[in-house]
Structure formats: structure tokens, C-alpha cells
Amino acid sequence: MSKTLAQLKKEIATLTREAEKLQRKEIEGVVVRIKEAIEAYGLTAADLGLGGAKRGPKAAAKKVAAKRGRRKAGGDVKFRDESGNVWGGRGPRPKWLRDALIAGKQLSDFEV
């Protein structure tokens, strides 16, 4: 004999409650074992990665977003080559630009 929808929903609810009770019981056991290990080894929150610098996917995403927002020091790019090398026109000329100038190129060839 097949069950009705109402019977199945009641059975699902009963099984869900049983699963939640079992999970709480297992968690209690895990917590007890963790506390025993912390005490036995003298571990601190910092040893466990707690209470210090944030870790995990959210912290990593924040770090990546912060890096994306940064600008390179030195201001705007004024010179660029085909390889993607850039120079802002301040400070000593970079090696890639010096080498190109020695090879016969003109500074104006690299202006952005």
C-alpha cells in the first residue's frame, strides 16, 4: 500500500527531528574531545587560528578586493611597450626602455 503525501510529510518531519537530536549529540562528543585536546596540548586561540587575523573565504575575498583598488605608486603611465612594460616618466629609465633606445627606437615610440 502506498503512502499519502501527508503521511510522507509527517514521516519526514519525524526523521528530521531525529536527525537533529543525533547531530546535537554527536556535536557534544566532538566538543568534549576538542576541549580535552586543547587542555592536553596547551593550545591557545591563536594556535587554532581563532581571535586573530580573519581567515577563510570572506577574508580572502576582502584581501583581493583591496588589492584591486590599489594604484601603482608613481602616478599615471606615460610610456608603454608591446610587452606591457610601463613607466611613468619619473625616476631612472627602466632597463626595458634603455635597451629599446639603444636598439634604435625613439622615446616617442612608447608614449601613451
Tab-separated table of C-alpha atoms in Angstrom:
chain	number	residue	atom	x	y	z
A	1	MET	CA	0.000	0.000	0.000
A	2	SER	CA	1.448	3.391	-0.951
A	3	LYS	CA	1.617	6.272	1.484
A	4	THR	CA	-0.199	9.556	1.127
A	5	LEU	CA	1.564	12.885	0.842
A	6	ALA	CA	0.513	13.818	4.371
A	7	GLN	CA	1.957	10.577	5.745
A	8	LEU	CA	5.252	11.154	3.935
A	9	LYS	CA	5.479	14.738	5.242
A	10	LYS	CA	4.824	13.511	8.790
A	11	GLU	CA	7.499	10.834	8.404
A	12	ILE	CA	9.951	13.415	7.002
A	13	ALA	CA	9.300	15.725	9.966
A	14	THR	CA	9.864	12.865	12.422
A	15	LEU	CA	13.089	11.820	10.707
A	16	THR	CA	14.301	15.432	10.608
A	17	ARG	CA	13.759	15.797	14.384
A	18	GLU	CA	15.601	12.514	14.999
A	19	ALA	CA	18.495	13.628	12.772
A	20	GLU	CA	18.750	16.963	14.611
A	21	LYS	CA	18.844	15.182	18.004
A	22	LEU	CA	21.533	12.818	16.751
A	23	GLN	CA	23.568	15.704	15.343
A	24	ARG	CA	23.412	17.625	18.648
A	25	LYS	CA	24.570	14.511	20.499
A	26	GLU	CA	27.488	13.992	18.080
A	27	ILE	CA	28.475	17.660	18.335
A	28	GLU	CA	28.585	17.400	22.131
A	29	GLY	CA	31.020	14.491	21.810
A	30	VAL	CA	33.193	16.362	19.333
A	31	VAL	CA	33.303	19.443	21.563
A	32	VAL	CA	34.333	17.325	24.553
A	33	ARG	CA	37.182	15.728	22.548
A	34	ILE	CA	38.338	19.114	21.259
A	35	LYS	CA	38.368	20.591	24.771
A	36	GLU	CA	40.379	17.606	26.026
A	37	ALA	CA	42.934	18.042	23.219
A	38	ILE	CA	43.201	21.798	23.873
A	39	GLU	CA	43.881	21.136	27.540
A	40	ALA	CA	46.275	18.242	26.903
A	41	TYR	CA	48.405	20.199	24.407
A	42	GLY	CA	48.035	23.650	25.968
A	43	LEU	CA	46.656	25.128	22.771
A	44	THR	CA	45.593	28.771	22.573
A	45	ALA	CA	43.027	30.505	20.400
A	46	ALA	CA	45.882	31.813	18.252
A	47	ASP	CA	47.193	28.247	17.771
A	48	LEU	CA	43.780	27.298	16.437
A	49	GLY	CA	43.534	30.340	14.185
A	50	LEU	CA	40.852	31.986	16.308
A	51	GLY	CA	40.641	35.546	17.507
A	52	GLY	CA	43.486	36.819	15.328
A	53	ALA	CA	43.627	37.768	11.702
A	54	LYS	CA	40.486	36.790	9.848
A	55	ARG	CA	40.812	33.743	7.674
A	56	GLY	CA	38.568	31.939	5.258
A	57	PRO	CA	36.825	32.757	2.014
A	58	LYS	CA	35.361	36.089	3.141
A	59	ALA	CA	38.705	37.382	4.404
A	60	ALA	CA	40.435	36.236	1.211
A	61	ALA	CA	37.806	37.998	-0.914
A	62	LYS	CA	38.317	41.223	1.047
A	63	LYS	CA	42.082	40.998	0.540
A	64	VAL	CA	41.685	40.510	-3.226
A	65	ALA	CA	39.219	43.400	-3.449
A	66	ALA	CA	41.637	45.647	-1.549
A	67	LYS	CA	44.454	44.777	-3.952
A	68	ARG	CA	42.278	45.526	-6.981
A	69	GLY	CA	41.569	49.002	-5.673
A	70	ARG	CA	45.226	49.923	-5.259
A	71	ARG	CA	47.039	52.117	-7.724
A	72	LYS	CA	50.681	51.732	-8.520
A	73	ALA	CA	52.920	54.343	-6.977
A	74	GLY	CA	54.347	56.861	-9.376
A	75	GLY	CA	51.185	58.244	-10.921
A	76	ASP	CA	49.974	57.862	-14.464
A	77	VAL	CA	51.598	55.710	-17.125
A	78	LYS	CA	53.291	57.782	-19.818
A	79	PHE	CA	55.275	55.152	-21.678
A	80	ARG	CA	54.384	51.548	-22.590
A	81	ASP	CA	55.865	48.855	-24.811
A	82	GLU	CA	54.245	45.910	-26.633
A	83	SER	CA	55.101	43.564	-23.754
A	84	GLY	CA	53.073	45.598	-21.270
A	85	ASN	CA	56.045	47.196	-19.521
A	86	VAL	CA	55.188	50.681	-18.272
A	87	TRP	CA	56.990	53.741	-16.967
A	88	GLY	CA	55.520	56.928	-15.535
A	89	GLY	CA	58.331	59.166	-16.738
A	90	ARG	CA	59.730	59.748	-13.253
A	91	GLY	CA	62.939	58.371	-11.853
A	92	PRO	CA	65.562	56.499	-13.823
A	93	ARG	CA	64.519	54.904	-17.068
A	94	PRO	CA	63.771	51.196	-16.693
A	95	LYS	CA	66.025	48.629	-18.352
A	96	TRP	CA	63.446	47.645	-20.970
A	97	LEU	CA	63.257	51.268	-22.152
A	98	ARG	CA	67.028	51.843	-22.077
A	99	ASP	CA	67.566	48.666	-24.107
A	100	ALA	CA	64.965	49.737	-26.680
A	101	LEU	CA	66.519	53.199	-27.021
A	102	ILE	CA	69.970	51.655	-27.509
A	103	ALA	CA	68.456	49.394	-30.192
A	104	GLY	CA	67.395	52.500	-32.158
A	105	LYS	CA	63.830	53.185	-31.020
A	106	GLN	CA	62.711	56.700	-30.104
A	107	LEU	CA	61.169	57.694	-26.777
A	108	SER	CA	58.116	58.943	-28.688
A	109	ASP	CA	57.540	55.357	-29.912
A	110	PHE	CA	56.486	54.405	-26.356
A	111	GLU	CA	54.296	57.397	-25.421
A	112	VAL	CA	50.804	56.544	-24.299
